[in-house]
Coordinates of C-alpha atoms and ligand atoms in Angstrom, one line a residue:
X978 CA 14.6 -28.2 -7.1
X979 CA 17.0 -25.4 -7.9
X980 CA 15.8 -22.1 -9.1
X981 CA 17.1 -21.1 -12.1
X982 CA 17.1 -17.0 -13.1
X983 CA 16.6 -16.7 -16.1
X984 CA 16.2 -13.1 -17.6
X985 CA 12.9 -11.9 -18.8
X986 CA 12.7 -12.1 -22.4
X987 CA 13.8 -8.5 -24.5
X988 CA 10.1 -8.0 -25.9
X989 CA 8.3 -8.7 -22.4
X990 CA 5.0 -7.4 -24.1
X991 CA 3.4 -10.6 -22.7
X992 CA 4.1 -11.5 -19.2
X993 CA 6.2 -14.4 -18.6
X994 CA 4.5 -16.4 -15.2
X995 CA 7.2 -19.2 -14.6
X996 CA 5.4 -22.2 -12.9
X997 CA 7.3 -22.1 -9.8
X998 CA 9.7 -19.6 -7.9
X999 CA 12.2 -19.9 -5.1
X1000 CA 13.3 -17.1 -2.5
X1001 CA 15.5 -14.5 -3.4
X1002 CA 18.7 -14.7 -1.2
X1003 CA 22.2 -13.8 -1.3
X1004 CA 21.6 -12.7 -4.9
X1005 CA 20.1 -16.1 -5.7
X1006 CA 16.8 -18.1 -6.3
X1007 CA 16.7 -20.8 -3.9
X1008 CA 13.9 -23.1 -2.1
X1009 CA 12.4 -22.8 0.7
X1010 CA 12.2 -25.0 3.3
X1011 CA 8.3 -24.8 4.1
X1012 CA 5.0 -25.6 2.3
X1013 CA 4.9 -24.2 -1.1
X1014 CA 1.8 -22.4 -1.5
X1015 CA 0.2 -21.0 -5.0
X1016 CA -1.0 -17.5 -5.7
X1017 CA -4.4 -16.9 -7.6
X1018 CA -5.7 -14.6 -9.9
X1019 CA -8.4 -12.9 -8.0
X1020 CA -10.2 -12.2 -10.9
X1021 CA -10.8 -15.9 -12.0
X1022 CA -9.7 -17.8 -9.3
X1023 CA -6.9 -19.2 -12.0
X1024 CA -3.7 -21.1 -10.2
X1025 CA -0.9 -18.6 -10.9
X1026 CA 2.1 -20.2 -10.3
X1027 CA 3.7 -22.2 -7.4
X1028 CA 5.5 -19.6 -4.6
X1029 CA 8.4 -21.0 -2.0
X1030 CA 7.9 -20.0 1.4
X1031 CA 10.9 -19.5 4.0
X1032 CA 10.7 -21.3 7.3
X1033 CA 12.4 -19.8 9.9
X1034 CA 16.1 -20.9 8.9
X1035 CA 15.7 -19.7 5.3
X1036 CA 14.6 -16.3 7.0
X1037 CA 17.8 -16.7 9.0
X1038 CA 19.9 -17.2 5.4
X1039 CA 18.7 -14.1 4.0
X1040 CA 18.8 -12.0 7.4
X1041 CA 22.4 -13.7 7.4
X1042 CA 23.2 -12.7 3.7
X1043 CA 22.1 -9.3 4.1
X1044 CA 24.2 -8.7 7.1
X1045 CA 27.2 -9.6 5.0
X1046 CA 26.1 -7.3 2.5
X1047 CA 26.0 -4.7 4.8
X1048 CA 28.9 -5.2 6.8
X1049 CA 31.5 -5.7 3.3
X1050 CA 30.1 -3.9 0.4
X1051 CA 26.9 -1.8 0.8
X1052 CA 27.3 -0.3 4.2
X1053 CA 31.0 1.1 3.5
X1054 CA 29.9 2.1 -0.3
X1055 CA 30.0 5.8 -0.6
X1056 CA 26.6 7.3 -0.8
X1057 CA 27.1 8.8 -4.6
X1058 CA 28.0 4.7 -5.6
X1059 CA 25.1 3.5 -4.2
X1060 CA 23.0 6.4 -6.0
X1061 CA 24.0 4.6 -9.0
X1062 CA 22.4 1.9 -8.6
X1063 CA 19.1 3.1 -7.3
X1064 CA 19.2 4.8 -10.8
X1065 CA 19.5 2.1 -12.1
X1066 CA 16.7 0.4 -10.4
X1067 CA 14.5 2.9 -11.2
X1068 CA 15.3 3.4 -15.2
X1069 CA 15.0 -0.7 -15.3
X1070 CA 11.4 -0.7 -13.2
X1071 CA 10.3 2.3 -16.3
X1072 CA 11.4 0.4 -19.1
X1073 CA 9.7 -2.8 -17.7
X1074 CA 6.9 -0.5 -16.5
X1075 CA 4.1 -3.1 -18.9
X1076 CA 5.1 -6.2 -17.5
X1077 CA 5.1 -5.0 -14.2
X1078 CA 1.9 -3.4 -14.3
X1079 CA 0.3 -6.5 -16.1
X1080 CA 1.9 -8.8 -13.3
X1081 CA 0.3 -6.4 -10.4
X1082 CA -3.1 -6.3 -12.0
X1083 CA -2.8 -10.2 -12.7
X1084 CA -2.2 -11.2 -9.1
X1085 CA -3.5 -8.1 -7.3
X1086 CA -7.0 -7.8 -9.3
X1087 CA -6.5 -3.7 -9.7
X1088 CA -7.2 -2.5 -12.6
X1089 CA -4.3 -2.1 -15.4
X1090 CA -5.1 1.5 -15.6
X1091 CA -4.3 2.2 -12.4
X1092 CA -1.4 -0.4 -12.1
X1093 CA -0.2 1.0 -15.2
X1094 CA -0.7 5.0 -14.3
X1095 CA -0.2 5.5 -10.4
X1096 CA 1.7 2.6 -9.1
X1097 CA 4.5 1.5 -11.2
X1098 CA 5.2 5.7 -12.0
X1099 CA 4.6 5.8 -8.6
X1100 CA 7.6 3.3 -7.9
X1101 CA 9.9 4.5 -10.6
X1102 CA 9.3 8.2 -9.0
X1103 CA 10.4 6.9 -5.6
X1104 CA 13.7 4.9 -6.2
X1105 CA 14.2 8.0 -8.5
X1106 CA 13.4 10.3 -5.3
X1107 CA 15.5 8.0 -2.9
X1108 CA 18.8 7.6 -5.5
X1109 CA 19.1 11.9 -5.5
X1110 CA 19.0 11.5 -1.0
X1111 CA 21.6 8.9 -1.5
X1112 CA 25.0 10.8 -1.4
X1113 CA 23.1 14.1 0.5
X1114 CA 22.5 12.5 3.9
X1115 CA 24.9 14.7 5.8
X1116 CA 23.0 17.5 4.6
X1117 CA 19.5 16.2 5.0
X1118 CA 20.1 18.3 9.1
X1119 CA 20.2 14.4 10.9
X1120 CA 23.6 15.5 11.1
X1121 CA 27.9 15.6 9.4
X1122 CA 27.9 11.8 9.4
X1123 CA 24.3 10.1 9.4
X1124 CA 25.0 5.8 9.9
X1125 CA 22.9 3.3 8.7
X1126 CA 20.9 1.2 10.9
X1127 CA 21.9 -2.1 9.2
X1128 CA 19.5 -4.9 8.5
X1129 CA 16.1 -4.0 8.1
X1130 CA 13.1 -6.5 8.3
X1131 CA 10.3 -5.0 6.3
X1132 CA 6.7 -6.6 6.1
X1133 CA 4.4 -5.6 3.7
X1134 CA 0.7 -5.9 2.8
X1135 CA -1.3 -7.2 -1.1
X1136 CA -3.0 -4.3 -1.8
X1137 CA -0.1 -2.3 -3.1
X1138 CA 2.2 -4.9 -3.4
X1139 CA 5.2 -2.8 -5.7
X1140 CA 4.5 0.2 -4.6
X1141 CA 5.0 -0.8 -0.8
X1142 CA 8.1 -2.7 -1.6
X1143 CA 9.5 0.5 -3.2
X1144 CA 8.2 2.7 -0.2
X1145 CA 10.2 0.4 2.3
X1146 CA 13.2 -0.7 0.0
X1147 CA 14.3 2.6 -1.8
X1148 CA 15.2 5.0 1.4
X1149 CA 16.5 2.0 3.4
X1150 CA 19.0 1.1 0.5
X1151 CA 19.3 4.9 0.2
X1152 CA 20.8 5.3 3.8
X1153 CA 22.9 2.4 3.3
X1154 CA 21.2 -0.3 4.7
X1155 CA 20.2 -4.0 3.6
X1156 CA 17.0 -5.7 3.7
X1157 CA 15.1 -8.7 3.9
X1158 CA 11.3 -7.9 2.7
X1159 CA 8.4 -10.1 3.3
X1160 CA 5.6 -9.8 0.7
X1161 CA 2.4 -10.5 1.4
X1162 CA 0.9 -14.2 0.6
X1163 CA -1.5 -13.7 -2.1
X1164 CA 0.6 -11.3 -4.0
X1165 CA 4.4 -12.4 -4.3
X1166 CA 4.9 -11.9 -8.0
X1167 CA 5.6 -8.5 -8.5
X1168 CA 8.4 -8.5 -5.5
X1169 CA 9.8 -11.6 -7.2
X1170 CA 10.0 -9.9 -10.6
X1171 CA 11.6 -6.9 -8.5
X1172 CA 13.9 -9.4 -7.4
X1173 CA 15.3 -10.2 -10.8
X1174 CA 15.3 -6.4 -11.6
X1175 CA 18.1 -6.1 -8.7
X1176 CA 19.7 -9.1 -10.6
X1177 CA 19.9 -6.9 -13.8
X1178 CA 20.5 -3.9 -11.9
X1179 CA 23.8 -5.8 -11.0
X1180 CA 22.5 -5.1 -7.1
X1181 CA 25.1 -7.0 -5.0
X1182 CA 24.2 -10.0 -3.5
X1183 CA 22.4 -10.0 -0.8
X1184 CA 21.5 -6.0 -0.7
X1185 CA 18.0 -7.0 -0.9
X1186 CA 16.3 -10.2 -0.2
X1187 CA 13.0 -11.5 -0.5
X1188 CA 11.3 -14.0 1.5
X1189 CA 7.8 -15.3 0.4
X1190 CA 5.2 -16.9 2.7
X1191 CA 2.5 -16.3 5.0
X1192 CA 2.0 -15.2 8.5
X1193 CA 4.7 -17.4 10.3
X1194 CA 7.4 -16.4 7.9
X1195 CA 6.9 -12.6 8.9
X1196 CA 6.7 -13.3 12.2
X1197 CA 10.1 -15.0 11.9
X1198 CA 11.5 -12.3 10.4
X1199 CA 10.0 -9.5 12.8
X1200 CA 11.7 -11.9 15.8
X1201 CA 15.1 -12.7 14.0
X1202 CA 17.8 -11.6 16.6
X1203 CA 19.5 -10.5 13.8
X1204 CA 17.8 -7.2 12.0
X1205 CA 18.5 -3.8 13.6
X1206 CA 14.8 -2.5 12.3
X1207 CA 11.5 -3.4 11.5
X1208 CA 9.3 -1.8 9.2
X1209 CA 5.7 -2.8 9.1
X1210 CA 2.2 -1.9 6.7
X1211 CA -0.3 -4.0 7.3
X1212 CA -3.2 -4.3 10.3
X1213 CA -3.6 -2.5 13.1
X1214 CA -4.0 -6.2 14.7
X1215 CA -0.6 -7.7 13.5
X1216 CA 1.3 -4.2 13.9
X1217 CA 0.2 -4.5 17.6
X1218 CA 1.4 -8.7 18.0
X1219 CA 4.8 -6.9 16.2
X1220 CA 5.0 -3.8 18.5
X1221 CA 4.9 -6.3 21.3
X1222 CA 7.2 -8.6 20.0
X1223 CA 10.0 -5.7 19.5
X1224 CA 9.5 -4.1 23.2
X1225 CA 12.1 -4.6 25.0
X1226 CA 14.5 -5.7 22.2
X1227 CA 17.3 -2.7 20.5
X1228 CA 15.4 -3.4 17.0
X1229 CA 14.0 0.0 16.0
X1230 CA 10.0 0.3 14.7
X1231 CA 7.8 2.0 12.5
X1232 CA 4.5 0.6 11.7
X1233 CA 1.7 2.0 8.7
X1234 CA -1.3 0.9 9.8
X1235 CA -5.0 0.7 9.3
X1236 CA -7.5 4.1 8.5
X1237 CA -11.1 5.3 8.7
X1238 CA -10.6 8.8 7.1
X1239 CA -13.2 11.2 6.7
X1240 CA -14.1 13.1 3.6
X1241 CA -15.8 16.0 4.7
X1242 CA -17.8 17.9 2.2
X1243 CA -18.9 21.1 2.9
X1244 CA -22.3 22.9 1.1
X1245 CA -20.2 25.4 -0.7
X1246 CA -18.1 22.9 -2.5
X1247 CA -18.0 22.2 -6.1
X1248 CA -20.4 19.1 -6.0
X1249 CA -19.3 17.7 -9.5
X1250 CA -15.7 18.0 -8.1
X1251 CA -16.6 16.7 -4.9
X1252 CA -18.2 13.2 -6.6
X1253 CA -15.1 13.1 -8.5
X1254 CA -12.6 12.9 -5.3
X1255 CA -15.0 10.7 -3.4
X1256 CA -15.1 8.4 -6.5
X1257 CA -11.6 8.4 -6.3
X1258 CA -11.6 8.2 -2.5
X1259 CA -13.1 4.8 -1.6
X1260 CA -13.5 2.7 -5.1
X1261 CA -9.7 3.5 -6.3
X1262 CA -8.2 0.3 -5.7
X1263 CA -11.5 -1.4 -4.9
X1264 CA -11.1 0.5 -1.5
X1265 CA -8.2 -1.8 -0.8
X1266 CA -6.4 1.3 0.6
X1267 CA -5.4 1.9 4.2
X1268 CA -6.0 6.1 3.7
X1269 CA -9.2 5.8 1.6
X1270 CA -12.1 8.1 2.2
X1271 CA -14.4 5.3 3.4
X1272 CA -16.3 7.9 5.6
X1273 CA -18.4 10.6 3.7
X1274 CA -19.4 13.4 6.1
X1275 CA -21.1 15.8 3.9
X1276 CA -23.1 19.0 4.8
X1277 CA -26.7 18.7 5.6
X1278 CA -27.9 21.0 3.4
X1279 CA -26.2 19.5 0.3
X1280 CA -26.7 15.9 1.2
X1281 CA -29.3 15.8 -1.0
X1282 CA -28.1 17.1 -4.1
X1283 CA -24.6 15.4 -3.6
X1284 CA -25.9 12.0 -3.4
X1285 CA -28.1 12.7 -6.0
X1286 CA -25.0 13.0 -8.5
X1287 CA -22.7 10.5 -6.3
X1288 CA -25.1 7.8 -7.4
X1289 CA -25.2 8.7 -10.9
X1290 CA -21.7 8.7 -11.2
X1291 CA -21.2 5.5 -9.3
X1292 CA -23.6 3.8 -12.2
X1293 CA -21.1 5.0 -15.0
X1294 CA -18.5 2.7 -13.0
X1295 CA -17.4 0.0 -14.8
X1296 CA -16.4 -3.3 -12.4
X1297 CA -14.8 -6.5 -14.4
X1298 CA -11.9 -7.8 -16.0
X1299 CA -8.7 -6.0 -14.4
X1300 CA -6.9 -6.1 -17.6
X1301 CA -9.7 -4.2 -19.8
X1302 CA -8.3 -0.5 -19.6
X1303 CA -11.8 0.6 -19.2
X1304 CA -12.5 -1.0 -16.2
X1305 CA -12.6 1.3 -13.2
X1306 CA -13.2 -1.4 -10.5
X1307 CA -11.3 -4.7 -10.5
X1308 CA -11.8 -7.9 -8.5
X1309 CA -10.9 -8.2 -4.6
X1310 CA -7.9 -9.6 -3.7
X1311 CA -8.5 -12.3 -2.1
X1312 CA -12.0 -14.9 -1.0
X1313 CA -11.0 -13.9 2.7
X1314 CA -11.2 -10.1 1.8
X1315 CA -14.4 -10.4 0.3
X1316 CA -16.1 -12.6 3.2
X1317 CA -15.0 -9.8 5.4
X1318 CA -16.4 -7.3 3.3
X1319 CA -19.7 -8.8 2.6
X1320 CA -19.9 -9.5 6.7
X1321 CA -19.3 -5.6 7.3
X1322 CA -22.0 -4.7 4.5
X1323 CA -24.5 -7.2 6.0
X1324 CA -23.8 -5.4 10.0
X1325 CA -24.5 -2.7 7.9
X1326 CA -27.9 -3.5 6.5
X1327 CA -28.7 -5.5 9.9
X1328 CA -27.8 -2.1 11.7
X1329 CA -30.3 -0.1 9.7
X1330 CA -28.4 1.7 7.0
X1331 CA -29.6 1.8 3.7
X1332 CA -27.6 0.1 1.5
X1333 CA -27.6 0.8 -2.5
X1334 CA -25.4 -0.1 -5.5
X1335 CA -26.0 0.9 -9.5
X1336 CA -27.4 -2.4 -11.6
X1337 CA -24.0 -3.9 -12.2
X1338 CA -23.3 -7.4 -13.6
X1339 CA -20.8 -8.9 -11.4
X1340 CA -18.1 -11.8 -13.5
X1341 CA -19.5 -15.2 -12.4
X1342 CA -16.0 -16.2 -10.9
X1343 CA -13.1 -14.7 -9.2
X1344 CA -14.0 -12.2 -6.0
X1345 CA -16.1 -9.4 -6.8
X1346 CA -18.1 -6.8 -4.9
X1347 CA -20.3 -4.0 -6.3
X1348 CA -19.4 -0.3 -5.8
X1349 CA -21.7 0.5 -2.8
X1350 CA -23.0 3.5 -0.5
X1351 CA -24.8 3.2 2.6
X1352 CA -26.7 6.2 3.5
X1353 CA -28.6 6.9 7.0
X1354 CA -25.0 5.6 9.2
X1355 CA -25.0 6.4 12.6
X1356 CA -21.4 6.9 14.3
X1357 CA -22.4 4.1 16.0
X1358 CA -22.7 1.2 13.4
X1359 CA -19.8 -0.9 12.5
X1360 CA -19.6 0.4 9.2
X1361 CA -18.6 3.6 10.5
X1362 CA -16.2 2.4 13.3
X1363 CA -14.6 -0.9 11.2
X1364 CA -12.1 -0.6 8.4
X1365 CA -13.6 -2.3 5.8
X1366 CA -10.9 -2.2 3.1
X1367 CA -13.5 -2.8 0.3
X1368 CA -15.4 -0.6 -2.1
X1369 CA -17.9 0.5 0.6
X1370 CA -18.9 3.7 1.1
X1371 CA -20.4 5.2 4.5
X1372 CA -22.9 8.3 4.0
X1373 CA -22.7 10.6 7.7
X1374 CA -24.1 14.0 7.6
X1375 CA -23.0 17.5 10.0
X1376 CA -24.8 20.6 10.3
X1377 CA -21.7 23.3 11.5
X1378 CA -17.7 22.9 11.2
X1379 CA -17.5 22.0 14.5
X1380 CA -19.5 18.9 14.4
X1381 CA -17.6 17.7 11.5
X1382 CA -14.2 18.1 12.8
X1383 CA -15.7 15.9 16.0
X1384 CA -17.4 13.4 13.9
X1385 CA -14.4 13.0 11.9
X1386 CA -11.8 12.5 14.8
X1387 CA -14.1 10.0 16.2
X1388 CA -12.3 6.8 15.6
X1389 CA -9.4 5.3 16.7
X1390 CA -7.7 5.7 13.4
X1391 CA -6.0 9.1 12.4
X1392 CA -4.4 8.2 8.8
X1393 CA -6.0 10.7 6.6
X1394 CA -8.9 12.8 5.3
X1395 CA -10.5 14.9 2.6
X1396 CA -11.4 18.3 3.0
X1397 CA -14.1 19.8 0.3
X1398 CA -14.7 23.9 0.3
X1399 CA -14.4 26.8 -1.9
X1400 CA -13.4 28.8 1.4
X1401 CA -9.7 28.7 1.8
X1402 CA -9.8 29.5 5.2
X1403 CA -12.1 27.1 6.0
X1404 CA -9.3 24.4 4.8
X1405 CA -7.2 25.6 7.3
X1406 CA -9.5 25.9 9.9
X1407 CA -10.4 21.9 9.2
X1408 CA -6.9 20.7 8.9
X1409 CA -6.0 22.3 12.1
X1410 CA -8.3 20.3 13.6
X1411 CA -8.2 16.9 12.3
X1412 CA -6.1 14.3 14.1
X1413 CA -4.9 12.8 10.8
X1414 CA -1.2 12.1 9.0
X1415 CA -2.6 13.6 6.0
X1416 CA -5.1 16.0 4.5
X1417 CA -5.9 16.2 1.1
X1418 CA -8.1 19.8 0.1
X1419 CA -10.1 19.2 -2.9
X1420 CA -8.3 16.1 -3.8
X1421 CA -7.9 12.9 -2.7
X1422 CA -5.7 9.7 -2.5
X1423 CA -2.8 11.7 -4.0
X1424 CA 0.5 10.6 -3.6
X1425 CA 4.3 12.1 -4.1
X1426 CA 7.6 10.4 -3.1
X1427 CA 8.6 13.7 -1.7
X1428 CA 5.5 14.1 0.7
X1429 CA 5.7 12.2 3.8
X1430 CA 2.9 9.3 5.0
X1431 CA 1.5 8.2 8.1
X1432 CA -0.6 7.8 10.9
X1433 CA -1.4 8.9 14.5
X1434 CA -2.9 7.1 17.4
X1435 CA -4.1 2.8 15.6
X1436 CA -2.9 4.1 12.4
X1437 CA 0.7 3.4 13.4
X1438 CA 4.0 5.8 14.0
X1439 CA 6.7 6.9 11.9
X1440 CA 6.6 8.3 8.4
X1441 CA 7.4 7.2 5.0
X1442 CA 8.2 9.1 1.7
X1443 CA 10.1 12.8 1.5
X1444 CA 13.0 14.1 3.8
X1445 CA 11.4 12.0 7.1
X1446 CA 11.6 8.5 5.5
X1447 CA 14.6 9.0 6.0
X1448 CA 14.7 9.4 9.7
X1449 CA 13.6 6.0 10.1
X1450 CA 16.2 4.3 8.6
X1451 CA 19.4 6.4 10.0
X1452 CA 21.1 6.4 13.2
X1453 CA 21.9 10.2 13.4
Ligands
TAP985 P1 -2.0 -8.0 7.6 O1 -2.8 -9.2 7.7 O2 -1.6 -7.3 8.8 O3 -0.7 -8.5 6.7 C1 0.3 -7.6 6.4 C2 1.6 -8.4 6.2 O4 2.0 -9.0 7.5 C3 1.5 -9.6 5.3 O5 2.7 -9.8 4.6 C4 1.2 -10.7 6.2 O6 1.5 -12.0 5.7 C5 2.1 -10.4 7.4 N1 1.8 -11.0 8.6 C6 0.7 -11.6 9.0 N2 0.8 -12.0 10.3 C7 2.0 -11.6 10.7 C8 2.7 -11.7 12.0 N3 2.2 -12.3 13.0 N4 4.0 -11.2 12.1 C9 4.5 -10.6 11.0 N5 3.9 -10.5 9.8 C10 2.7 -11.0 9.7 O7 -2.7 -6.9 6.6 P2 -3.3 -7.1 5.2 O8 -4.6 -7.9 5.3 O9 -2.2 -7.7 4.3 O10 -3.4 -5.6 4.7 C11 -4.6 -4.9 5.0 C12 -4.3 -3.9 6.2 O11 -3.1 -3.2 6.0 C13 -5.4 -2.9 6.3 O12 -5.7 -2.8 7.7 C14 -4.7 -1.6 5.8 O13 -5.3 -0.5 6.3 C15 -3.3 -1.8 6.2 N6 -2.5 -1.0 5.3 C16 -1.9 0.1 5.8 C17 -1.1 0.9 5.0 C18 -0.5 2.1 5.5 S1 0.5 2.9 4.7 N7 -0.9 2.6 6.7 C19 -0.9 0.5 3.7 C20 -1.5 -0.6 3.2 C21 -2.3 -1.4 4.0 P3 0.3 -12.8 4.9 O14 0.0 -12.0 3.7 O15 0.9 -14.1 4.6 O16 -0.9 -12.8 5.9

């Protein structure tokens, strides 16, 4: 079967979810050469449509086609040419904003508010951000005469599917480099829309690729002889099989991993503010977020009080269909996310926590778990140590600054945290202290394309977004 591209249609109110669709390579939709596999919508457990996946010499096609690319037309284009494009990219992804947010919320399971108000501006914003670095390299201080790298391999995770596809594409194509980008398996469609944007973006062939499948097909990529650099979200467990894989090889590496962050709220903070940013912090996204604030570390002496309101906000939540834009909560992403969820819950309650959730009715299919706190968590139990990437919320408690900054640093993660306090000082004092990539004061889970995100120690290395994405995808 040849895939046929066929342009979406001018009024794309209604999504348009073709049965089948091939690889994106060389400019073109093509087969794949191993088992075709189908993506689901989480919510219902509906059969979305029928997705190629690349064995390992399609992955050598599109690593081959973006070499090309790179070596005749994109690498030698002049950085204000290729700022054109990226424009272009991004005006295309706003006026398509609807269908791309319906498509996300339709194979993710997040809810269309969110697709529809963080991620897709949120992708816009960062080709936008990326197409004004585009012809400023040489003064960006790597450097007169910055060089791409060349090909990059870039694997990325379901829980922001578009979003990380325009965190790894948009400074690589920026410096002047191609790519070949791996989507995760249960949420293809959005990078497969994205692929037909770079069609009507007039992209040239094989700038970027796409190569859908599961583990095996990344792992082909990541090994491919022929990419210069690898760029990896996802587990710590598979960024660690990748690191190893790369040692020893000339590929460059920079790898967004897991997180346990901390929201620390302290007695003098304003509590109604606080519920807000913790609300935010771990059932955004149904907690399917690598920095959320799945660890609440709140004053003992406002404990109390805080949960008190936490609870009664968490019962105003709304979980259910991801397309209603009142729902707060949508469906997890996939049956294995929520097995893993409900097995970390369970350690929870077998551990001794106390485990409570507001009276919600839960749909009767798709994957679906209620907002839920566990209070009375010792540093100990796995739902303080685990990532749980689900909308579960662990309740610690401190008594001085001091015993929250070492409560907070006590896990192998070091992604992000929350700091909650009217005292300015004491902000500063905190953030100091915290072995995290980023600290949000009296906020959380905001993001900018010019701020730059990532990890210490099993939250990976390397930073993406503002003037240090960059770095990773020049050789200065
Ligand atoms: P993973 O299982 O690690 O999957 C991430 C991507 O890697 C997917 O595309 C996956 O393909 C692919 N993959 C699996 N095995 C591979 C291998 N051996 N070699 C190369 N690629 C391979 O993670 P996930 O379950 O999708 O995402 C959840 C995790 O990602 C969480 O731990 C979360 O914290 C982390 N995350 C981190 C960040 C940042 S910015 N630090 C952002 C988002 C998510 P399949 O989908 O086919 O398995």
């Amino acid at each position: 079967m040849v895939f046929e591209y066929a342009p979406a249609p001018e009024s794309a109110a209604i999504v348009d979810i073709r049965p089948s669709y091939g690889l994106f390579v060389g400019g073109e939709f093509t087969d794949g050469h191993g088992e075709p596999f189908k993506t689901v919508n989480p919510a219902d457990e509906s059969p979305l449509a029928e997705i190629a996946c690349a064995d390992a010499a399609d992955v050598d096609r599109a690593v081959a086609a973006a070499r090309a690319a790179f070596d005749t037309v994109w690498g030698p284009m002049p950085g204000a040419e290729r700022a054109k494009y990226l424009y272009r990219i991004a005006r295309i992804v706003q006026e398509r904003s609807r269908e791309l947010a319906v498509l996300e919320s339709i194979d993710n399971g997040k809810p269309i508010r969110e697709s529809r108000d963080v991620d897709v501006p949120l992708v816009a914003a960062h080709f936008f951000y990326y197409a004004g670095w585009a012809d400023k390299l040489g003064h960006a201080g790597f450097g007169p005469d910055p060089r791409p790298v060349g090909v990059a391999g870039q694997v990325i995770p379901w829980n922001f599917p578009l979003l990380m596809l325009a965190w790894k594409i948009a400074p690589a194509l920026a410096c002047g480099n191609t790519v070949v980008l791996k989507p995760a398996e249960t949420t293809p469609l959005t990078a497969l829309l994205f692929a037909e944007i770079c069609r009507q973006a007039e992209l040239p062939p094989g700038v970027v690729n796409i190569v859908t499948g599961a583990g095996a097909t990344g792992q082909a990529l990541v090994e491919h002889p022929g990419i210069d650099k690898v760029a990896f979200t996802g587990s710590t467990e598979v960024g660690r099989q990748i690191a190893r894989s790369v040692a020893g090889t000339s590929k460059r590496l920079t790898l967004e991993l897991g997180g346990k962050a901390a929201n620390i709220v302290y007695a003098d903070a304003p509590l109604d503010q606080a519920v807000e940013g913790i609300v935010n912090g771990i059932f955004f996204n149904q907690g399917h977020v690598c920095c959320a604030g799945s660890r609440l570390l709140v004053q003992e002496s406002a404990a109390d009080e805080l949960l008190e309101r936490l609870k009664a906000r968490m019962a105003t939540l709304r979980v259910g269909d991801p397309l209603d834009k009142n729902t707060d909560v949508g469906a997890i992403n996939s049956a294995a996310q929520l097995a893993r969820i409900r097995e970390l819950a369970d350690a929870g309650e077998a551990e001794g926590a106390e485990r409570w959730s507001p009276a919600c009715e839960l749909p009767g299919e798709g994957y679906w778990f209620a907002p839920t706190v566990f209070t009375g968590v010792a540093q100990s139990h796995r739902i303080a140590r685990e990532e749980i990437f689900g909308p579960v919320l662990s309740v610690l408690t401190f008594r001085t600054p001091d015993e929250a900054v070492t409560k907070a640093n006590n896990t192998p993660y070091g992604l992000s945290a929350g700091i909650w306090t009217e005292k300015g000082s004491l902000i500063l004092w905190t953030a100091e202290r915290l072995r995290a990539g980023v600290v949000w004061a009296n906020t959380f889970n905001k993001f900018d394309p010019a701020s730059p995100f990532g990890g210490y120690k099993e939250s990976g290395f390397g930073r993406e977004g503002g003037r240090h994405g960059l770095e990773a995808y020049l050789d200065a």
